[in-house]
Structure formats: structure tokens, C-alpha cells
Short mmCIF file of C-alpha atoms in Angstrom, two decimals:
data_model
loop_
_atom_site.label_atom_id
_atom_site.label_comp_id
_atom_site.label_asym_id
_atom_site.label_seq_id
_atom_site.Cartn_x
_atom_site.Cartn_y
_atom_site.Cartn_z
CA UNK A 20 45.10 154.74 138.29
CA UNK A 21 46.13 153.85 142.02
CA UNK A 22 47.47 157.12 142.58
CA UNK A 23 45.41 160.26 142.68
CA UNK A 24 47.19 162.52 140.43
CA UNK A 25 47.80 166.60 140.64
CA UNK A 26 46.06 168.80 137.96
CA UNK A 27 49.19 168.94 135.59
CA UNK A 28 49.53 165.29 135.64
CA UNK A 29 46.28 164.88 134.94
CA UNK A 30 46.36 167.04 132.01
CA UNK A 31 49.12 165.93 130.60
CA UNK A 32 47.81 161.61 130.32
CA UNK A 33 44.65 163.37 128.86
CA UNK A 34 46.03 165.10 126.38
CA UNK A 35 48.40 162.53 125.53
CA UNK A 36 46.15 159.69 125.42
CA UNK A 37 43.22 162.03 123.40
CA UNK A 38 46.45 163.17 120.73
CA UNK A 39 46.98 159.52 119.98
CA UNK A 40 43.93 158.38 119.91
CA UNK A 41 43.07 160.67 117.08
CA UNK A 42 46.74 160.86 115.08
CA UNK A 43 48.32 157.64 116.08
CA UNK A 44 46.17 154.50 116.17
CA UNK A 45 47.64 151.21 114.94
CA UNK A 46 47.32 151.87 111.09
CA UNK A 47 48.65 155.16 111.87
CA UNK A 48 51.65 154.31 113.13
CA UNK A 49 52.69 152.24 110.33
CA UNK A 50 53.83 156.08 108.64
CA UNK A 51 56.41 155.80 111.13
CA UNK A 52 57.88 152.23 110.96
CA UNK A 53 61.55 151.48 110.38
CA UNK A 54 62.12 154.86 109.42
CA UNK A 55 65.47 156.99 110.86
CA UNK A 56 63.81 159.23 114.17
CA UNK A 57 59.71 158.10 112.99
CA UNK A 58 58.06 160.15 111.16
CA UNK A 59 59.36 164.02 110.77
CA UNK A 60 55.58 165.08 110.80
CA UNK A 61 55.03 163.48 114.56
CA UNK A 62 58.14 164.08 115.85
CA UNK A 63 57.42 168.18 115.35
CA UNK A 64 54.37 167.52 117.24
CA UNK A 65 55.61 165.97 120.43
CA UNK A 66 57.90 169.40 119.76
CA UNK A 67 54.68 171.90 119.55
CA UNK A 68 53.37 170.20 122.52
CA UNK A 69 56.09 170.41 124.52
CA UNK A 70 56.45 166.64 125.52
CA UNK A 71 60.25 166.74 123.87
CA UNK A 72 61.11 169.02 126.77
CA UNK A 73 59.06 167.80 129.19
CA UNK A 74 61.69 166.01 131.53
CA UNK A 75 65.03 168.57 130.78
CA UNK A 76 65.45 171.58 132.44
CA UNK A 77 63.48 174.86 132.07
CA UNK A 78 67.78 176.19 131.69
CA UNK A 79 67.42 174.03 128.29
CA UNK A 80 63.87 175.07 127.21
CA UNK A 81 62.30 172.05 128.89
CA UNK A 82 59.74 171.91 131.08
CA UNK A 83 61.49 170.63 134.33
CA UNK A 84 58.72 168.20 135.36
CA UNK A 85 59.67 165.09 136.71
CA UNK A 86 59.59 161.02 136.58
CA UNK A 87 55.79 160.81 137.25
CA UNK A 88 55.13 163.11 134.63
CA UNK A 89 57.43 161.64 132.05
CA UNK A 90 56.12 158.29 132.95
CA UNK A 91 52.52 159.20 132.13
CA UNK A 92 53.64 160.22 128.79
CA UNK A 93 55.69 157.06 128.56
CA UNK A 94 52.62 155.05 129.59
CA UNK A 95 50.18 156.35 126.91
CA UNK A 96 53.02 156.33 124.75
CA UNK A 97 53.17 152.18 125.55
CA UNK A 98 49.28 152.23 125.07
CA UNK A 99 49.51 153.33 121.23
CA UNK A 100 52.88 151.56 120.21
CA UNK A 101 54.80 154.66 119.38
CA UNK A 102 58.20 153.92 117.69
CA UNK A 103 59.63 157.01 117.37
CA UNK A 104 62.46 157.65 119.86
CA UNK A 105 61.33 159.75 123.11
CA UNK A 106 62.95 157.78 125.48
CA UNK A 107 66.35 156.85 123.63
CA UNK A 108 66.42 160.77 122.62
CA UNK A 109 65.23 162.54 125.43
CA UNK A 110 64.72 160.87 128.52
CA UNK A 111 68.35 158.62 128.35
CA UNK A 112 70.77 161.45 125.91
CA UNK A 113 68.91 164.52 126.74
CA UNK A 114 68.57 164.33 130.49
CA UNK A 115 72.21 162.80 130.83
CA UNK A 116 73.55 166.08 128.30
CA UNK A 117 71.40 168.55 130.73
CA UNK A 118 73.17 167.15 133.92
CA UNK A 119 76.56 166.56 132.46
CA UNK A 120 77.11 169.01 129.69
CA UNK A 121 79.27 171.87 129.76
CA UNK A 122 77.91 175.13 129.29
CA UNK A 123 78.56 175.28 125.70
CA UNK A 124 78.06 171.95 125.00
CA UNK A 125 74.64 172.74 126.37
CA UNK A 126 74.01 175.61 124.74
CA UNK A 127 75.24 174.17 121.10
CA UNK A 128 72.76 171.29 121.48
CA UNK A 129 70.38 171.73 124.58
CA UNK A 130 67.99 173.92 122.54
CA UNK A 131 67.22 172.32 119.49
CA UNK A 132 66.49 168.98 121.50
CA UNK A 133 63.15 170.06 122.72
CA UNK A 134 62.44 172.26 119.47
CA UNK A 135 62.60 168.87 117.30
CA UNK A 136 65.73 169.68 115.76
CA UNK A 137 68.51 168.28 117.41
CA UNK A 138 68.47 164.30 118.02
CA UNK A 139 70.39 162.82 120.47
CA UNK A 140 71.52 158.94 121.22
CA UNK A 141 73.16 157.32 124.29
CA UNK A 142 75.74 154.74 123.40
CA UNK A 143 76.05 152.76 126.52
CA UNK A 144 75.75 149.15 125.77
CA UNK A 145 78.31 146.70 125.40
CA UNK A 146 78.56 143.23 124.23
CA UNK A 147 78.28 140.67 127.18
CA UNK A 148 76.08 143.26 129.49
CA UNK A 149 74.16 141.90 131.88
CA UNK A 150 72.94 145.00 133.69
CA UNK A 151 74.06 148.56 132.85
CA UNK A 152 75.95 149.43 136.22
CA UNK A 153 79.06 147.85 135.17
CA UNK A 154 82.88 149.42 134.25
CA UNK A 155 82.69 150.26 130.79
CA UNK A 156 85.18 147.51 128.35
CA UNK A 157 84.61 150.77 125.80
CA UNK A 158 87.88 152.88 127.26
CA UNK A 159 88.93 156.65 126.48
CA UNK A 160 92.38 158.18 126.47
CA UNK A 161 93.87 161.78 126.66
CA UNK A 162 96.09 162.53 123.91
CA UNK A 163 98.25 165.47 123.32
CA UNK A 164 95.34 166.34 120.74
CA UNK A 165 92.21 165.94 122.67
CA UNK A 166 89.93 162.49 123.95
CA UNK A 167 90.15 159.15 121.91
CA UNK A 168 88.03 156.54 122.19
CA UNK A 169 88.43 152.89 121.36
CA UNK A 170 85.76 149.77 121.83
CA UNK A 171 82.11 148.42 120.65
CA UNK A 172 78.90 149.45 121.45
CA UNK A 173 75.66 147.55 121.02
CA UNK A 174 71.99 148.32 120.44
CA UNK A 175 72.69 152.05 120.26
CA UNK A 176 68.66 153.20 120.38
CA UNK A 177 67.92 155.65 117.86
CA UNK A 178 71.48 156.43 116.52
CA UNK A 179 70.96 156.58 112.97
CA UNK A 180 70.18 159.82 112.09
CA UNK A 181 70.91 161.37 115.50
CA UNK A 182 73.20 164.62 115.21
CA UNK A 183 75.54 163.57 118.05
CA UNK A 184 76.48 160.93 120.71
CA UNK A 185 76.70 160.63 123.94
CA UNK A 186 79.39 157.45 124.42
CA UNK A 187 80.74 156.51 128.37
CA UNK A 188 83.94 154.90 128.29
CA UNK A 189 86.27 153.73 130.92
CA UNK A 190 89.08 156.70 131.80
CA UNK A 191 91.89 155.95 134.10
CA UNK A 192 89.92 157.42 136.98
CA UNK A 193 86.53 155.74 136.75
CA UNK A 194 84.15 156.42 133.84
CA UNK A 195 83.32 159.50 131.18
CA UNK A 196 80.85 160.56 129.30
CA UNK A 197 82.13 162.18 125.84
CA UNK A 198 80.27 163.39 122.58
CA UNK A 199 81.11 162.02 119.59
CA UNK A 200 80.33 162.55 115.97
CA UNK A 201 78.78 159.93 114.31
CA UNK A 202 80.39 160.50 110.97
CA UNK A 203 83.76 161.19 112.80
CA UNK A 204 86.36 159.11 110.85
CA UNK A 205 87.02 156.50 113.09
CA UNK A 206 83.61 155.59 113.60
CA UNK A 207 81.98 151.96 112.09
CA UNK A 208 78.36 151.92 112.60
CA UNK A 209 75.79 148.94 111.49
CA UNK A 210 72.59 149.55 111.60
CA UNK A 211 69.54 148.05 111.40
CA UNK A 212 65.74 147.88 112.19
CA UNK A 213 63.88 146.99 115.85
CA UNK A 214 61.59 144.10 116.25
CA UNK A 215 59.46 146.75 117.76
CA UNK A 216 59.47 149.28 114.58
CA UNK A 217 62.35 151.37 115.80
CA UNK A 218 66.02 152.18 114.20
CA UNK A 219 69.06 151.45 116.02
CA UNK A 220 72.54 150.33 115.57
CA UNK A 221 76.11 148.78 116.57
CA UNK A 222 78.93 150.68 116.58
CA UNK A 223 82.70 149.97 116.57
CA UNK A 224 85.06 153.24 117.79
CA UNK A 225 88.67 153.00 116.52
CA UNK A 226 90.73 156.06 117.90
CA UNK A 227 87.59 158.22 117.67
CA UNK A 228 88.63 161.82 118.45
CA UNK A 229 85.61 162.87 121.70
CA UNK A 230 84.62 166.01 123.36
CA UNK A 231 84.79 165.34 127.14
CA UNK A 232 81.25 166.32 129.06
CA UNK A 233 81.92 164.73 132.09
CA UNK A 234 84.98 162.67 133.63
CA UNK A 235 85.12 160.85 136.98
CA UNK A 236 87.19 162.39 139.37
CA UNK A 237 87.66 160.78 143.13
CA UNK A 238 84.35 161.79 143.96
CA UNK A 239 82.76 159.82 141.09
CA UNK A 240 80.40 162.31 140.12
CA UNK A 241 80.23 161.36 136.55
CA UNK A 242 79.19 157.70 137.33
CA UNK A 243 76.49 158.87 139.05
CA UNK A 244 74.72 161.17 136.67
CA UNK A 245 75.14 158.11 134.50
CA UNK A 246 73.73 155.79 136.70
CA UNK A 247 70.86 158.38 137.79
CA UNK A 248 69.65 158.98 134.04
CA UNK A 249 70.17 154.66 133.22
CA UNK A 250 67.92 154.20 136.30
CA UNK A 251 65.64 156.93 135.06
CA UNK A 252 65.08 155.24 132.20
CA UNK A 253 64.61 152.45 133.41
CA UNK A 254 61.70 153.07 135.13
CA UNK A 255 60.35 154.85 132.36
CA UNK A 256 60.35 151.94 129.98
CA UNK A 257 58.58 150.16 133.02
CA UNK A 258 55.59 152.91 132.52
CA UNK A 259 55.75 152.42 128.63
CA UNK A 260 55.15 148.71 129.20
CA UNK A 261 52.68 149.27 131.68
CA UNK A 262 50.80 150.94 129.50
CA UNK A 263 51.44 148.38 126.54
CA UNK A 264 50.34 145.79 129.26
CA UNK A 265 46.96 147.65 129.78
CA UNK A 266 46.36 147.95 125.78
CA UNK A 267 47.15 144.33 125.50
CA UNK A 268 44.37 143.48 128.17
CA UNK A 269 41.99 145.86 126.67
CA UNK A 270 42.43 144.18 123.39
CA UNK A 271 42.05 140.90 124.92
CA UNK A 272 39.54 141.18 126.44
CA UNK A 273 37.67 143.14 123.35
CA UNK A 274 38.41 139.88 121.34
CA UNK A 275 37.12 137.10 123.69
CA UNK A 276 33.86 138.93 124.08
CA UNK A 277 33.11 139.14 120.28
CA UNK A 278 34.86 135.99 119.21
CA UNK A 279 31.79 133.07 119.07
CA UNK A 280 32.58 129.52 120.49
CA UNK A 281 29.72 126.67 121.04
CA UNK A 282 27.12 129.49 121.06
CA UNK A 283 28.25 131.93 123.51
CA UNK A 284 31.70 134.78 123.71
CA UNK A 285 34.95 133.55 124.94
CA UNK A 286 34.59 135.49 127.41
CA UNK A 287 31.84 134.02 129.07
CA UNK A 288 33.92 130.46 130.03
CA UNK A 289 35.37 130.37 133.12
CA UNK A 290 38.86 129.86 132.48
CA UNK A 291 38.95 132.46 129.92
CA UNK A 292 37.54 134.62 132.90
CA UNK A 293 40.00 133.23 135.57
CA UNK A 294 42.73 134.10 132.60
CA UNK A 295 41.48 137.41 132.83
CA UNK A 296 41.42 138.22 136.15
CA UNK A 297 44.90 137.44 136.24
CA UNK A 298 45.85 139.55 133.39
CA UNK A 299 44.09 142.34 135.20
CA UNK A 300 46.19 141.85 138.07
CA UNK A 301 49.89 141.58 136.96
CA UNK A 302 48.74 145.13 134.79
CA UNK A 303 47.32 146.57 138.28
CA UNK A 304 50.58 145.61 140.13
CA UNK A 305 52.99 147.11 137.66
CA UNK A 306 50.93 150.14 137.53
CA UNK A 307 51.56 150.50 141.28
CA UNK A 308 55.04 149.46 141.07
CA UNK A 309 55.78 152.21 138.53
CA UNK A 310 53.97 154.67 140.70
CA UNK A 311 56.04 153.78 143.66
CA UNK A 312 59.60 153.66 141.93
CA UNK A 313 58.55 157.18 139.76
CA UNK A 314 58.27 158.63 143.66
CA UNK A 315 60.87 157.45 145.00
CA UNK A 316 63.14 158.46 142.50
CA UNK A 317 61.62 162.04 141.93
CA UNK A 318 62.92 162.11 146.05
CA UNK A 319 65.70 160.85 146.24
CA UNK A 320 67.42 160.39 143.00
CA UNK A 321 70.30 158.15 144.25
CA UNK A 322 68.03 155.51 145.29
CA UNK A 323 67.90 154.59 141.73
CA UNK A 324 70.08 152.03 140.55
CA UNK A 325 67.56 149.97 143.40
CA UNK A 326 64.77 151.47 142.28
CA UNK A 327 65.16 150.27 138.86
CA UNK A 328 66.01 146.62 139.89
CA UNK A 329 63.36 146.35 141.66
CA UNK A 330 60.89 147.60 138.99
CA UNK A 331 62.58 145.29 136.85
CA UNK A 332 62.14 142.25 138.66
CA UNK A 333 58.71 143.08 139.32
CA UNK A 334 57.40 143.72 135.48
CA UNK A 335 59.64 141.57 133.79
CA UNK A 336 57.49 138.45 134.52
CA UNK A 337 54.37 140.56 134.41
CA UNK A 338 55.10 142.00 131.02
CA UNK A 339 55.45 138.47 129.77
CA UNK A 340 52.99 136.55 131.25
CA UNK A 341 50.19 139.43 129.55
CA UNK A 342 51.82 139.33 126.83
CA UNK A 343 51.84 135.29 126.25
CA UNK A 344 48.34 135.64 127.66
CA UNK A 345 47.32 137.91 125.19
CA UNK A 346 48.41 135.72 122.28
CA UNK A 347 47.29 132.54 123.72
CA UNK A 348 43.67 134.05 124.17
CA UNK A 349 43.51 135.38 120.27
CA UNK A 350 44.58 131.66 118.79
CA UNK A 351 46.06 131.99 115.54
CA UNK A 352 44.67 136.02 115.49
CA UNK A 353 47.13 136.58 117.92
CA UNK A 354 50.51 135.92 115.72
CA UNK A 355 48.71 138.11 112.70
CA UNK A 356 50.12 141.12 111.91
CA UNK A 357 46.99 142.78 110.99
CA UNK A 358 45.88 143.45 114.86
CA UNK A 359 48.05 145.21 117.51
CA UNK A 360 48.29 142.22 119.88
CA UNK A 361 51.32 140.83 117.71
CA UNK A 362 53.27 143.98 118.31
CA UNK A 363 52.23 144.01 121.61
CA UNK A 364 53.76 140.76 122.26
CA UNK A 365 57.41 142.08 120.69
CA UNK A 366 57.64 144.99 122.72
CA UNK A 367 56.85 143.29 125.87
CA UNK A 368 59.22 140.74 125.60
CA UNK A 369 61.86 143.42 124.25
CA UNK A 370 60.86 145.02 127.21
CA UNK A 371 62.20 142.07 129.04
CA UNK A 372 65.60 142.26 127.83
CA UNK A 373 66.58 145.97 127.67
CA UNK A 374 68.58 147.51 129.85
CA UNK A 375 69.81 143.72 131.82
CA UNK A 376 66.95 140.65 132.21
CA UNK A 377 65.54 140.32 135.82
CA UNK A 378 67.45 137.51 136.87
CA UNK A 379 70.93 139.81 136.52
CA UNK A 380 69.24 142.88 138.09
CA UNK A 381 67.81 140.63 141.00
CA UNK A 382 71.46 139.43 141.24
CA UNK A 383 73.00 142.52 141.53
CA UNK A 384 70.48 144.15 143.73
CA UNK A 385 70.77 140.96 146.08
CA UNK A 386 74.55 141.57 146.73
CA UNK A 387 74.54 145.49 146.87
CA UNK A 388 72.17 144.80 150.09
CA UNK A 389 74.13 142.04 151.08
CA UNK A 390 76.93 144.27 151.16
CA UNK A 391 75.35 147.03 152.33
CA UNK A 392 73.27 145.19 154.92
CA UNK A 393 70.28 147.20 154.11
CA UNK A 394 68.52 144.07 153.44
CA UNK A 395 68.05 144.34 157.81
CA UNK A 396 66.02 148.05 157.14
CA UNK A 397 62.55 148.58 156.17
CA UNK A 398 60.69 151.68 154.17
CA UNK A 399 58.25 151.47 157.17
CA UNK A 400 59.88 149.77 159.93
CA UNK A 401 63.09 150.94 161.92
CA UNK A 402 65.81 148.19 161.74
CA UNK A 403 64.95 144.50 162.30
CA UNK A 404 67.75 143.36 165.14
CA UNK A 405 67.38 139.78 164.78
CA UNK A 406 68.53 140.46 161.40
CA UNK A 407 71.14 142.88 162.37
CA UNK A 408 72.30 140.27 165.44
CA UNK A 409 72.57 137.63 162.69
CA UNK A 410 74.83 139.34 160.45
CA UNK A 411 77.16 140.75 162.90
#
């Protein structure tokens, strides 16, 4: 770690890491493959040890601790490969139902989240995203009889099997956030397994009747709990593929030192060495990335949506280039499905591609500081004039 970390955090990466270690190593896991939720038996442990409720509110039965701490978890989670769904259930649906839920909306499903028996699913996604801050295409209207929503959703983590949805859809005054029955008629869902061992699905809504949690008004509040929790997450999966990143050099680097080639390790060449070394240092600079963005947020939430561009910039290439180093070091072992390093591979490069790739998010972060000119400001330095002189 580059960050010296408080007692609690401490604790909680320790007892994390020593859990799976013990109930969850790779042959382990394979209980929980391409099964709805994982497996029933782990997911009523995270519950007895508290990690479904670590990020919601103590109001909900959570533990109220913040994006450090759930990116720790994340991280060791990333380490051991788990599939079943933390993040889609309770760091993306949970933490968006805690800030945007009405009181009984809260109180019907709030408390069953973190006890294991409630799962929730965020159905944000649409065909043709690029990055997750745009208007919703997926549009709701107010009937004499309640919300109705109409449109597609894609790559809906962790919906089958979920008890309810959480679906955003464009309203005439900015964006909602409604929940929606998945076996409300109406509702067309297709769904099918991860490349990384998870469940998830497509979903079509045709005049689905919705229960409103949350609807823009002209101060937009509703858009930005959205975007808070998206960014959230964001940085979150960043930590779980940190921490996929590290297993993947550990494994690596394992290999090359017991794998025999014209009398001596792999590891003992030079350009396996240099290949190393540079491993090493794309996993050291997303670990301090994370760190940084997990801060900032836990400060000052609305610096976010930037936040989570710029971690995704910043890992996207890292989480690749490991993860093609990894495979290329192991040969033909490293495409076998018998060692870790294949899944590895998947889940970086799915990594890559969730939530908006990092060309789209370095797009759209270039022209909000365009527009905002805080490209001119620095986190240490006061304004730069010659770059303030030049725009004006």
C-alpha cells in the first residue's frame, strides 16, 4: 500500500483478504459460476460479516463507511475473482436506493439488502453508450394511473434474480430514477452469462407501470445522486481491478520463476525481468490512482464524474497492458483455463469496457474543462494566468 491506512481499514483488507484466502480460492469459486446472485452460501457470508452493508447508511443497517473502505473490499475482492454481485447490488442499486429512496421505499427494501435477502440491480445502460453521463434514450411518462416507462436497457449487472430495479429514464424535466418489477407485465428481459462468471441481462420496457424514487426538478437533484453513485462505482471497479492487476503479477511472476528454460527460471532473463518491472509499475500507479480518486471523492462527492474519468483513463491501459503481459509471460499456460491468469485476463479487459472505454471518458472530461476552464487551475497551484490570459 502507498497510503498508510487507519485501524478499521486495516482490519477490514485483513479480514477480507484472510476470508478468501481460506473459502474462496480459484477452485472455490467455481461453486459460484454462472449461477443467478453466486452462490446463496457466500452471499450470507458477506451478510454475517457485514461487508453487504458496509457502504449504505447506518439509517439502512449499513455500516456508513466510505469509498476507501469499500474499495479495499473491492480490491481483495479483484484479488480472488469473486463473481458474485457486490458492486452491481450494493455499491451501484443500494447506495443510489439509500440516497434517493423514499422513506418507505427505503424501509420496504433498505433492510433486507445488507441482511442478504433483498437483491438489488441498476438498469442504466443503453445501447450506443459511450460514457454513463448522458440523457437517458430510456424515457418515463406520468399517466393518470401512475409512472410508465418505455425503452432498452443493456448489460443490466446482476438482474436475474434481483427482487427489484432501479431503471433512470428521461422525464420531461431532466432524468428519474423509478423501481420497477422485474416480472411486471410489460417487461422483456434476456439474459445471459458474463465472460467474467457473472449473470446479467438486456431488457426491453414496453409501458412498464414504475414507482417514482427520485425525479429531476430545476435543481437537478436527481441527476446528481445518479451521477454521484455511477462515479462511485466507478472508482470502485478501478480498486477491484487493481487488485486483479496485483494477483495477475503475483501469479506471473510465481510462474516465470518455476517454469525451466535453457537451464535456469524465466525469471532470471533480463527481458522477462525488464517485463516485470513494468508490470510492477502500472499495478503501483493504479494503486495510487485509486487511493487518490477514493479521497477525493469521500470529500467532495461532486467532484466525481472527474474523478472517475480520470481513474479511467489512467487504469484502462494499465489493466490491459498486465493483463496481455500476464498471458504473454505464461505461453500457451496462459490461455488454459485450469490457472487463474485466463480469468484474469477477461476481467481486465471487461474492466476496460464497463461503464464507457477511456478514449470516451478522456473525451468528455477534455470538454467539461474546456468549458469550464478549469483546465487553467491546479490541486496544488493557484491559477496559471498565462493560461487564463490565453483563453480570455
Amino acid at each position: 500500500m502507498n497510503l498508510a491506512l487507519t485501524e478499521e481499514q486495516a482490519l477490514i483488507q485483513s479480514s477480507a483478504l484472510d476470508w478468501l484466502a481460506g473459502n474462496y480460492d480459484f477452485r472455490q469459486r467455481e461453486a459460484s459460476l454462472h449461477k443467478d446472485g453466486g452462490s446463496s452460501a457466500v452471499w450470507s457470508a458477506f451478510a454475517e460479516m457485514g461487508w453487504l452493508g458496509l457502504p449504505l447508511p447506518e439509517a439502512d443497517g449499513g455500516l456508513g463507511l466510505g469509498p476507501m473502505e469499500a474499495g479495499l473490499l473491492a480490491q481483495a475482492f479483484g484479488r480472488h475473482l469473486v463473481v458474485e454481485p457486490w458492486h452491481a447490488c450494493i455499491v451501484q442499486a443500494g447506495r443510489l436506493l439509500a440516497l434517493a429512496g423514499t422513506p418507505a421505499q427505503r424501509a420496504t427494501w433498505m433492510l433486507g439488502v445488507p441482511a442478504g435477502e433483498a437483491r438489488l440491480a441498476l438498469a442504466h445502460t443503453e445501447p450506443g453508450d459511450r460514457v454513463p453521463w448522458t440523457q437517458r434514450k430510456t424515457r418515463a411518462e406520468q399517466t393518470a394511473s401512475g409512472w410508465r416507462i418505455h425503452g432498452e436497457k443493456r448489460q443490466i449487472m446482476a438482474a436475474p434474480g434481483a427482487s427489484c430495479w432501479l431503471v433512470t429514464a428521461s422525464v420531461a424535466g431532466g432524468t428519474g430514477i423509478f423501481l420497477v418489477d422485474p416480472l411486471a407485465s410489460g417487461v422483456y428481459m434476456d439474459a445471459y452469462d458474463t465472460s467474467v462468471g457473472g449473470r446479467a441481462a438486456d431488457a426491453r420496457f414496453d409501458n412498464v407501470p414504475a414507482q417514482a424514487c427520485l425525479v429531476d426538478s430545476e435543481d437537478g437533484e436527481a441527476t446528481a445522486l445518479l451521477h454521484q453513485v455511477i462515479a462511485e462505482g466507478i472508482v470502485n471497479r478501478g480498486w477491484e481491478a487493481t487488485g486483479t492487476m496485483q494477483a495477475a503479477l503475483a501469479q506471473t511472476m510465481a510462474y516465470t520463476q518455476q517454469r525451466m528454460q535453457f537451464g535456469q527460471s524465466l525469471s532470471q532473463f533480463q527481458v522477462v525481468q525488464h517485463r516485470l518491472a513494468e508490470m510492477a509499475v502500472h499495478c503501483a500507479e493504479a494503486q495510487a490512482a485509486c487511493e487518490l480518486a477514493a479521497m477525493r471523492v469521500a470529500i467532495e462527492p461532486a467532484s466525481g464524474v472527474s474523478m472517475a474519468g480520470m481513474l479511467k483513463t489512467k487504469l484502462t491501459p494499465a489493466a490491459r497492458f498486465v493483463a496481455q503481459e500476464a498471458v504473454q509471460l505464461h505461453g500457451a499456460m496462459g490461455v488454459c483455463e485450469e490457472l487463474p491468469v485466463a480469468a484474469m485476463f477477461r476481467a481486465l479487459l471487461a474492466f476496460s469496457q464497463q461503464d464507457g472505454d477511456a478514449p470516451s471518458h478522456g473525451s468528455w472530461l477534455g470538454h467539461g474543462l474546456l468549458h469550464s476552464g478549469d483546465f487553467a487551475h491546479s490541486q496544488t497551484l493557484r491559477a496559471t494566468p498565462c493560461l487564463m490570459e490565453s483563453t480570455a
